[in-house]
Coordinates of C-alpha atoms and ligand atoms in Angstrom, one line a residue:
M6 CA 88.2 -15.3 110.5
S7 CA 87.2 -11.9 111.9
K8 CA 87.7 -8.9 109.7
I9 CA 90.3 -6.3 110.4
Q10 CA 88.7 -3.2 111.9
M11 CA 89.3 0.4 110.8
T12 CA 88.8 3.5 113.0
T13 CA 89.0 6.4 110.5
P14 CA 87.4 6.3 107.1
L15 CA 89.5 6.6 103.9
I16 CA 88.3 9.2 101.5
E17 CA 87.3 7.3 98.4
L18 CA 87.3 9.2 95.1
D19 CA 85.8 7.1 92.3
G20 CA 86.6 7.8 88.6
D21 CA 85.8 6.9 85.0
E22 CA 85.8 4.3 82.3
M23 CA 87.8 1.0 82.6
T24 CA 89.2 2.0 86.0
R25 CA 85.7 2.6 87.3
V26 CA 84.8 -0.9 86.1
L27 CA 87.7 -2.4 88.0
W28 CA 87.4 -0.3 91.2
P29 CA 84.4 -2.1 92.8
I30 CA 85.7 -5.5 91.8
I31 CA 89.0 -4.8 93.6
K32 CA 87.2 -3.8 96.7
E33 CA 84.8 -6.7 96.6
K34 CA 87.3 -9.5 95.9
L35 CA 90.5 -8.2 97.6
I36 CA 89.6 -5.9 100.4
E37 CA 86.1 -6.3 101.8
P38 CA 86.3 -10.1 102.6
F39 CA 89.2 -9.3 104.9
V40 CA 88.8 -5.7 106.1
D41 CA 85.8 -4.0 107.6
L42 CA 86.3 -1.3 105.1
K43 CA 85.3 2.2 106.1
T44 CA 85.3 4.9 103.4
E45 CA 83.6 8.2 102.7
Y46 CA 82.6 7.9 99.0
Y47 CA 82.9 10.7 96.5
D48 CA 81.8 10.1 92.9
L49 CA 84.3 11.9 90.7
G50 CA 82.9 10.2 87.6
M51 CA 82.6 12.6 84.7
K52 CA 78.8 12.8 84.8
H53 CA 78.6 13.5 88.5
R54 CA 81.3 16.2 88.4
D55 CA 79.2 17.8 85.7
D56 CA 76.0 17.5 87.7
T57 CA 77.5 19.1 90.7
D58 CA 79.4 21.8 88.8
D59 CA 82.6 20.1 90.0
Q60 CA 81.7 20.8 93.6
V61 CA 82.2 17.1 94.4
T62 CA 85.9 17.4 93.6
I63 CA 86.2 20.3 96.0
D64 CA 84.2 18.4 98.7
A65 CA 86.5 15.4 98.2
A66 CA 89.6 17.5 98.6
N67 CA 88.2 19.1 101.8
A68 CA 87.4 15.6 103.1
I69 CA 91.0 14.6 102.6
K70 CA 92.0 17.6 104.5
K71 CA 89.7 16.6 107.3
Y72 CA 90.7 12.9 107.6
G73 CA 94.2 12.9 106.1
V74 CA 94.1 10.0 103.6
G75 CA 92.4 9.6 100.3
V76 CA 92.4 6.9 97.6
K77 CA 91.6 8.1 94.1
N78 CA 90.6 6.3 90.9
A79 CA 91.6 7.6 87.5
T80 CA 89.4 10.4 86.1
I81 CA 88.7 11.9 82.7
T82 CA 90.1 15.4 82.2
P83 CA 87.6 16.6 79.7
N84 CA 88.6 18.0 76.3
Q85 CA 86.1 19.0 73.6
E86 CA 85.5 15.4 72.5
R87 CA 84.5 14.5 76.1
V88 CA 82.2 17.5 76.3
E89 CA 80.3 16.0 73.4
E90 CA 80.5 12.4 74.6
Y91 CA 79.2 13.2 78.1
D92 CA 77.1 16.2 77.1
L93 CA 79.0 18.3 79.6
K94 CA 78.1 21.9 80.6
K95 CA 81.8 22.8 80.1
Q96 CA 85.4 21.6 79.9
W97 CA 85.8 21.1 83.6
K98 CA 89.4 21.4 85.0
S99 CA 91.5 18.4 85.7
P100 CA 90.4 17.0 89.1
N101 CA 94.0 16.1 89.9
G102 CA 94.9 19.8 89.3
T103 CA 92.1 21.0 91.5
I104 CA 93.0 18.6 94.4
R105 CA 96.7 19.3 94.0
A106 CA 96.1 23.0 94.3
M107 CA 93.8 22.6 97.4
L108 CA 96.2 20.3 99.2
D109 CA 99.3 22.2 98.0
G110 CA 100.7 18.8 97.1
T111 CA 103.5 17.2 95.2
V112 CA 103.1 14.0 93.2
F113 CA 105.5 11.2 93.8
R114 CA 105.7 8.2 91.4
K115 CA 107.3 4.9 92.2
P116 CA 107.7 1.8 90.0
I117 CA 106.4 -1.5 91.3
L118 CA 109.2 -4.1 90.7
V119 CA 108.9 -7.7 89.8
N120 CA 111.9 -10.0 89.0
N121 CA 110.6 -11.1 85.6
I122 CA 110.5 -7.6 84.2
K123 CA 114.0 -6.2 84.1
P124 CA 114.7 -2.5 84.3
A125 CA 116.5 -1.2 81.2
V126 CA 119.3 0.0 83.6
K127 CA 121.1 -3.2 84.8
S128 CA 122.2 -1.8 88.2
W129 CA 118.6 -0.8 89.3
K130 CA 117.4 -3.3 91.9
K131 CA 115.1 -1.1 93.9
P132 CA 112.5 1.4 92.8
I133 CA 113.5 5.0 92.1
A134 CA 110.7 7.3 93.2
V135 CA 110.5 10.6 91.3
G136 CA 109.1 13.8 93.0
R137 CA 108.5 16.6 90.6
H138 CA 108.1 20.2 91.7
A139 CA 104.9 21.2 89.9
Y140 CA 105.1 25.0 90.1
G141 CA 106.8 27.7 88.1
D142 CA 110.0 27.7 86.1
V143 CA 109.7 27.3 82.4
Y144 CA 106.0 26.2 82.8
R145 CA 104.9 29.7 83.8
N146 CA 107.4 31.7 81.8
A147 CA 107.3 34.9 79.7
E148 CA 109.0 34.8 76.3
I149 CA 109.9 37.4 73.7
K150 CA 111.1 36.9 70.2
A151 CA 113.4 39.7 69.4
E152 CA 113.2 40.4 65.7
S153 CA 116.3 42.6 65.7
G154 CA 119.2 43.4 67.9
G155 CA 118.7 45.3 71.2
K156 CA 119.1 45.2 74.9
A157 CA 117.4 42.5 76.8
E158 CA 116.8 43.2 80.5
I159 CA 114.9 41.8 83.5
V160 CA 113.2 44.3 85.7
F161 CA 111.6 43.6 89.1
T162 CA 109.4 46.3 90.6
D163 CA 108.6 45.8 94.3
H164 CA 105.4 47.0 95.9
N165 CA 107.0 50.3 96.8
G166 CA 108.0 50.9 93.2
N167 CA 111.7 50.2 93.7
E168 CA 113.2 48.7 90.6
T169 CA 115.9 46.1 90.3
R170 CA 117.4 45.7 86.8
E171 CA 119.7 43.2 85.3
T172 CA 121.0 43.1 81.7
I173 CA 120.5 39.7 80.2
M174 CA 122.3 40.4 76.9
E175 CA 123.0 43.1 74.4
L176 CA 121.7 41.3 71.3
E177 CA 123.5 42.1 68.1
G178 CA 120.8 40.6 66.0
P179 CA 117.5 38.7 66.3
G180 CA 117.1 36.2 69.2
V181 CA 114.9 34.8 71.9
I182 CA 114.5 35.9 75.5
Q183 CA 112.8 34.1 78.4
G184 CA 111.8 35.1 82.0
M185 CA 110.8 32.7 84.7
H186 CA 110.1 32.6 88.4
N187 CA 109.5 30.6 91.4
T188 CA 108.5 31.5 95.0
D189 CA 110.2 30.7 98.3
E190 CA 106.8 29.4 99.6
S191 CA 106.4 26.9 96.8
I192 CA 110.0 25.7 97.0
T193 CA 109.6 25.4 100.8
N194 CA 106.4 23.3 100.4
F195 CA 108.1 21.2 97.8
A196 CA 111.0 20.5 100.1
K197 CA 108.7 19.6 102.9
A198 CA 106.6 17.3 100.8
C199 CA 109.8 15.5 99.6
F200 CA 111.1 15.1 103.2
E201 CA 107.6 13.9 104.4
Y202 CA 107.5 11.4 101.5
C203 CA 111.0 10.0 102.4
L204 CA 110.0 9.6 106.0
S205 CA 106.8 7.9 105.0
E206 CA 108.7 5.5 102.7
N207 CA 111.9 5.3 104.8
I208 CA 114.2 6.2 101.9
D209 CA 117.0 8.7 101.2
C210 CA 116.3 12.0 99.4
W211 CA 118.4 13.1 96.5
F212 CA 118.0 16.6 95.2
A213 CA 120.0 18.4 92.5
T214 CA 120.0 21.7 90.7
K215 CA 122.6 23.6 88.6
D216 CA 123.6 26.0 91.3
T217 CA 127.1 26.4 90.0
I218 CA 125.7 28.1 86.9
S219 CA 122.5 29.6 88.2
K220 CA 124.0 31.3 91.2
I221 CA 120.8 33.0 92.4
Y222 CA 117.9 31.0 90.9
D223 CA 119.0 27.4 91.4
Q224 CA 121.1 28.4 94.4
T225 CA 117.8 29.5 96.1
F226 CA 116.4 25.9 95.7
K227 CA 119.5 24.5 97.2
I228 CA 119.5 26.9 100.2
I229 CA 115.8 26.4 100.9
F230 CA 116.1 22.6 100.8
E231 CA 119.1 22.7 103.1
K232 CA 117.4 25.1 105.5
V233 CA 114.2 23.2 105.7
F234 CA 116.2 20.0 106.2
E235 CA 118.4 21.4 108.9
T236 CA 115.6 23.1 110.9
E237 CA 112.8 20.6 110.6
Y238 CA 113.9 17.2 109.3
K239 CA 117.5 16.4 110.2
D240 CA 116.6 14.8 113.6
K241 CA 113.7 12.8 112.1
F242 CA 115.9 11.6 109.2
D243 CA 118.6 10.6 111.7
S244 CA 116.2 8.6 113.8
A245 CA 114.8 6.9 110.7
G246 CA 118.4 6.2 109.5
I247 CA 117.9 7.9 106.2
S248 CA 119.8 10.8 104.6
F249 CA 119.5 13.9 102.4
F250 CA 122.0 14.1 99.6
Y251 CA 122.5 17.3 97.5
T252 CA 124.5 17.4 94.3
L253 CA 124.5 18.9 90.8
I254 CA 121.9 17.7 88.3
D255 CA 124.4 16.3 85.8
D256 CA 126.2 14.5 88.6
V257 CA 122.9 13.0 89.9
V258 CA 122.0 11.8 86.4
A259 CA 125.4 10.1 86.1
R260 CA 125.2 8.5 89.5
M261 CA 121.6 7.4 88.9
M262 CA 122.8 5.1 86.2
K263 CA 125.1 3.3 88.6
T264 CA 123.0 3.0 91.7
E265 CA 120.8 0.2 92.9
G266 CA 117.9 2.7 93.3
G267 CA 115.8 2.8 96.4
M268 CA 115.7 6.6 96.9
L269 CA 113.5 9.6 96.1
W270 CA 114.8 11.7 93.3
A271 CA 113.5 15.2 94.0
C272 CA 113.4 17.1 90.8
K273 CA 112.9 20.7 89.8
N274 CA 109.9 21.1 87.4
Y275 CA 111.6 20.6 84.1
D276 CA 114.0 17.9 85.4
G277 CA 111.0 16.0 86.8
D278 CA 109.0 16.3 83.6
V279 CA 111.9 14.7 81.6
M280 CA 113.3 12.3 84.2
S281 CA 110.0 10.9 85.4
D282 CA 109.2 9.7 81.9
M283 CA 112.7 8.2 81.5
V284 CA 112.5 6.4 84.8
A285 CA 108.9 5.1 84.1
S286 CA 109.9 3.8 80.7
A287 CA 113.1 2.2 82.0
F288 CA 111.2 0.3 84.7
G289 CA 108.7 -1.1 82.2
S290 CA 105.0 -0.1 82.4
L291 CA 102.7 2.7 83.5
A292 CA 100.4 0.1 85.0
M293 CA 103.2 -0.8 87.4
M294 CA 103.7 2.7 88.7
S295 CA 102.2 3.8 91.9
S296 CA 101.6 7.5 92.6
V297 CA 100.9 9.5 95.7
L298 CA 100.1 13.2 96.3
V299 CA 101.8 14.4 99.4
S300 CA 100.9 17.7 100.9
P301 CA 103.4 19.6 103.1
Y302 CA 100.7 19.6 105.8
G303 CA 100.7 15.8 106.0
Y304 CA 97.7 14.8 103.8
F305 CA 98.1 11.9 101.4
E306 CA 96.2 10.9 98.3
Y307 CA 97.0 7.6 96.7
E308 CA 96.3 6.9 93.0
A309 CA 97.5 4.9 90.0
A310 CA 99.9 6.8 87.6
H311 CA 97.8 5.8 84.5
G312 CA 94.6 7.1 83.2
T313 CA 91.1 5.6 82.7
V314 CA 92.4 3.2 79.9
Q315 CA 89.7 4.4 77.5
R316 CA 90.6 2.0 74.7
H317 CA 90.0 -1.0 76.9
Y318 CA 86.7 0.5 78.2
Y319 CA 85.3 0.8 74.7
K320 CA 86.2 -2.9 74.1
H321 CA 84.5 -3.7 77.5
L322 CA 81.4 -1.8 76.4
K323 CA 81.2 -3.9 73.2
G324 CA 81.2 -7.0 75.4
E325 CA 84.8 -8.0 74.5
K326 CA 87.3 -9.3 77.1
T327 CA 89.9 -6.9 78.3
S328 CA 93.3 -7.6 79.9
T329 CA 93.6 -4.4 81.9
N330 CA 96.3 -4.5 84.6
A331 CA 94.8 -3.5 88.0
V332 CA 98.1 -3.5 89.9
A333 CA 98.6 0.2 90.2
L334 CA 95.0 0.6 91.3
I335 CA 95.4 -2.0 94.0
F336 CA 98.6 -0.4 95.1
A337 CA 96.6 2.9 95.5
W338 CA 94.4 1.0 98.0
T339 CA 97.2 -0.7 99.8
G340 CA 99.1 2.5 100.1
A341 CA 96.1 4.3 101.5
L342 CA 95.3 1.4 103.9
K343 CA 98.9 1.3 105.1
K344 CA 99.0 5.0 105.8
R345 CA 95.6 4.7 107.7
G346 CA 97.1 1.8 109.6
E347 CA 100.2 3.8 110.5
L348 CA 98.3 7.0 111.5
D349 CA 95.6 5.1 113.5
G350 CA 98.0 2.6 115.1
L351 CA 96.4 -0.4 113.4
P352 CA 99.3 -2.7 112.6
D353 CA 96.9 -5.4 111.4
L354 CA 95.7 -3.1 108.7
S355 CA 99.2 -2.2 107.5
D356 CA 100.1 -5.8 107.6
F357 CA 97.1 -6.8 105.5
A358 CA 98.1 -4.2 102.9
D359 CA 101.7 -5.5 102.8
K360 CA 100.5 -9.1 102.3
L361 CA 98.3 -8.1 99.5
E362 CA 101.2 -6.3 97.8
T363 CA 103.4 -9.4 98.2
V364 CA 100.7 -11.6 96.8
I365 CA 100.5 -9.4 93.7
I366 CA 104.3 -9.5 93.2
D367 CA 104.4 -13.3 93.7
T368 CA 101.6 -13.9 91.3
I369 CA 103.3 -12.0 88.5
E370 CA 106.7 -13.5 89.3
D371 CA 105.0 -17.0 89.1
G372 CA 104.0 -16.1 85.6
F373 CA 100.3 -15.1 86.0
M374 CA 99.7 -11.6 84.6
T375 CA 97.7 -9.4 82.2
G376 CA 98.6 -8.8 78.6
D377 CA 100.6 -5.6 79.0
L378 CA 103.1 -7.4 81.2
A379 CA 103.2 -10.6 79.2
A380 CA 104.4 -8.5 76.3
I381 CA 107.6 -7.4 78.2
C382 CA 108.3 -10.2 80.7
N383 CA 111.1 -12.7 80.7
P384 CA 110.8 -15.7 81.2
P385 CA 107.5 -15.7 79.2
A386 CA 104.2 -15.6 81.1
K387 CA 102.6 -19.0 82.0
E388 CA 99.1 -17.6 81.7
V389 CA 97.9 -14.3 80.2
L390 CA 94.8 -13.4 82.2
D391 CA 91.9 -11.1 81.5
S392 CA 91.1 -8.2 83.8
T393 CA 88.9 -10.2 86.2
Q394 CA 90.8 -13.5 86.0
F395 CA 93.8 -11.7 87.3
L396 CA 91.9 -10.4 90.2
D397 CA 90.4 -13.8 90.9
E398 CA 93.9 -15.3 90.9
L399 CA 95.0 -12.7 93.5
A400 CA 91.9 -13.3 95.6
K401 CA 92.5 -17.1 95.6
R402 CA 96.1 -16.6 96.7
L403 CA 95.4 -13.9 99.2
E404 CA 92.9 -16.2 101.0
K405 CA 95.7 -18.7 101.4
V406 CA 98.2 -16.4 103.1
L407 CA 95.7 -14.7 105.5
Ligands
NAP504 P1 95.8 5.8 79.9 O1 94.4 5.6 80.4 O2 96.9 5.8 80.8 O3 96.0 4.7 78.8 C1 97.0 4.8 77.7 C2 97.4 3.4 77.3 O4 98.3 2.8 78.2 C3 96.2 2.4 77.2 O5 95.5 2.5 76.1 C4 97.0 1.1 77.4 O6 97.6 0.7 76.2 C5 98.0 1.4 78.4 N1 97.6 1.3 79.8 C6 97.4 2.3 80.7 N2 97.0 1.7 81.9 C7 96.9 0.4 81.7 C8 96.5 -0.7 82.5 N3 96.2 -0.5 83.8 N4 96.6 -1.9 82.0 C9 96.9 -2.1 80.7 N5 97.3 -1.2 79.9 C10 97.3 0.1 80.4 O7 95.9 7.2 79.0 P2 94.8 7.7 77.9 O8 94.1 6.6 77.3 O9 95.6 8.7 77.2 O10 93.8 8.6 78.8 C11 92.5 8.1 79.1 C12 91.8 9.1 80.0 O11 92.5 9.1 81.2 C13 91.8 10.6 79.5 O12 90.5 11.1 79.5 C14 92.7 11.3 80.5 O13 92.2 12.6 80.8 C15 92.6 10.4 81.7 N6 93.9 10.5 82.6 C16 93.6 10.5 83.9 C17 94.7 10.4 84.8 C18 94.4 10.4 86.3 O14 93.3 10.5 86.7 N7 95.4 10.2 87.1 C19 96.0 10.3 84.3 C20 96.2 10.3 82.9 C21 95.1 10.3 82.1 P3 97.0 -0.3 75.1 O15 95.8 0.5 74.6 O16 98.1 -0.4 74.1 O17 96.6 -1.6 75.7
MG505 MG1 107.0 14.5 80.8

């Protein structure tokens, strides 16, 4: 069998610990036998980020800007312990944060469903993707603790010195005050990233705020989303047969509990913080959660939603067997390969990625899985596999369907 050819390289960002152990095995067993894999490799492993003063992270982000699609392994965000463990020059910033800032991207997370792990919400049949606006609001706020009564105001001074003033409250006694902001630019980019993601996944977009109560702040989100949709995306959505639905946040929460799923839930920053954890937990496992960074300029970076699985790595270093679930990592690869296939007009490549995903689902549904899933699946697992046994099982089955 001849290998599937690629025309444009994927930007490959390697990472740390257990996920770094699994990364080359995934390529070697599941991709390279079938695809003439072209990548441009960037080593974002902790040591190499330190050696290059984190320049490698910037280079990798620029490469994604140049070629359009990246696939990223999980990386350590160093804290003081890591500085000592890896003898680092300093506590480097989160690579995900650096890349997100450079691509101006939004992260979308989507559960990977199998029929032997039931979502906690009975009606959910299809994945619910959550897109969280990652700028501003309460995460960049200013707060004051008023120790006595007094007048609380917000004041905005424009570049010409003109002041706009609004009384928040005449406090009769001690209390708390908070000021927050967002920008039209960031909200616009968030809206674009959401609509790009929906087109890329062919799913509806649901967005909600509390605009009935917050008649300026939340209303601005609503207006910008509607404007971006009407001017840039309505026709594209119509041709794709998907829709944009706006409602109030409490209404969307109530509806979410009754839907079959299968949409993007675009969330303001705080809503996304809270709801993404609820959705992830209700669907079962972080190792069954795919994640993609979508930039409003049409760049994509695929990754797993989990971290470097440090605890398993230390076991691995001691020579013990691990049962680390590689599904989300493999879905990072299949997502990236599919996107490359779509952009480069290589249906065979996209088709290969689809088949690999199907093999993974079938394998788990047939009862072969790693320990994390065995703990939550019903009917019980037939075989609980270690990290590499699971990849071997996938490789064996993949060979048969190709
Ligand atoms: P983690 O790597 O997500 O792992 C937390 C726990 O979740 C694991 O100990 C394991 O539970 C379970 N788990 C996660 N992924 C799994 C998988 N694929 N298969 C089986 N079980 C899995 O989070 P962490 O241990 O808190 O963080 C480790 C490092 O990852 C940190 O240095 C952090 O900076 C980094 N991190 C990176 C990213 C990223 O690059 N996207 C995201 C988050 C964290 P059990 O131990 O119970 O088996
Ligand atoms: Mg959270």
